[in-house]
Amino acid sequence: MARTVRAGLPRVPPLVSAWVARQRCLDPCSVLPDAPPRRGRPPAPPRPPAPPRPLSTRQGAWLLLSDEAALVPDDQCLLPRVLASNDHLVAARRLALAFRALLRERDGAHFDTWLAAAAASPLAAFQAFAARLKQDRKAVEAALSLEWNNGMLEGHVNRLKHIKAPMYGRAKFDLLKHRVLAA
């Protein structure tokens, strides 16, 4: 490999030669047996591996909310260590996955059980979330039990807002009506 690099370039840039030297240290098979002896500085010793970067908030949330079967092997090894670092994370993961299952399966029958568990948890965020859901209980139960939703309406309202925003303060309702009908 070093011969190929040297044959293709009249002078090997320092970055390339450093990379080749590191590759030689890592893989002794990469040195050809009939290679001429090296001139110049000896290859730099291999650097110790960099410490792993701490998880970002987004990566941690994704890790906690994902199913273990769907995680890549590295994350499957990381999840137990993260959960072992704090007992509150175990409770948060359990409640979040249970709520996600309620939403995905539209299981209104277990909603009261989840509300009681969230209200009894030591986590203030889940207690507040459970209190808000109790205030809006009928709407949440309807969302969990009925297959109807207002997603289509929300999409049309969003489209209307995107059409209206650029012409704010410049035109009247007639122009907005024409633009909506033309879009």
XYZ file of N, CA and C in Angstrom, residues 2-5 13 20 33 35 38 40 46 48 58 82 89 101 108 121 137 150 152 154 164 166-167 178:
78
model
N 1.934 1.225 0.804
C 2.824 2.380 0.860
C 3.503 2.587 -0.483
N 3.845 1.486 -1.161
C 4.461 1.609 -2.486
C 3.495 2.275 -3.459
N 2.222 1.899 -3.381
C 1.230 2.484 -4.276
C 1.108 3.970 -4.022
N 1.094 4.347 -2.775
C 0.989 5.771 -2.445
C 2.230 6.501 -2.915
N 2.494 13.481 1.118
C 2.125 14.489 2.112
C 2.203 13.917 3.515
N -0.421 6.005 6.851
C 0.173 4.728 6.469
C 0.963 4.147 7.637
N 6.938 -8.112 2.841
C 8.209 -8.684 3.310
C 9.420 -8.138 2.570
N 9.816 -5.084 1.427
C 9.811 -3.626 1.437
C 11.168 -3.115 1.872
N 12.770 1.594 6.092
C 12.233 2.962 6.180
C 13.340 3.942 6.488
N 14.004 8.020 7.730
C 13.338 9.104 8.443
C 12.889 8.679 9.828
N 0.797 3.901 18.258
C -0.653 4.078 18.109
C -1.225 4.840 19.310
N -3.948 5.875 22.140
C -4.966 5.122 22.885
C -6.356 5.504 22.375
N -30.915 14.086 23.091
C -31.712 13.441 22.052
C -31.364 11.950 21.933
N -26.987 2.619 31.058
C -27.695 3.886 31.278
C -28.774 3.701 32.329
N -34.621 6.700 35.744
C -34.661 6.386 34.315
C -35.419 5.091 34.054
N -47.497 2.099 24.204
C -48.285 0.914 23.875
C -49.778 1.226 23.920
N -57.912 1.755 25.487
C -58.503 2.631 26.486
C -58.805 1.934 27.794
N -45.885 7.752 40.516
C -44.443 7.674 40.243
C -43.711 8.812 40.965
N -59.793 14.096 30.253
C -60.052 12.661 30.249
C -60.940 12.200 29.100
N -58.881 14.187 14.056
C -58.978 15.430 13.291
C -57.682 15.728 12.536
N -56.883 15.154 9.413
C -57.132 15.725 8.092
C -57.421 17.215 8.195
N -56.489 19.237 10.639
C -55.272 19.929 11.041
C -54.337 20.126 9.843
N -51.217 31.763 3.852
C -51.543 33.080 4.378
C -50.309 33.835 4.884
N -47.084 34.411 3.917
C -46.304 35.357 3.107
C -47.068 36.628 2.742
N -48.375 36.578 2.754
C -49.129 37.766 2.337
C -49.712 38.523 3.522
N -58.622 33.307 -3.430
C -58.151 32.901 -4.771
C -56.894 32.024 -4.670
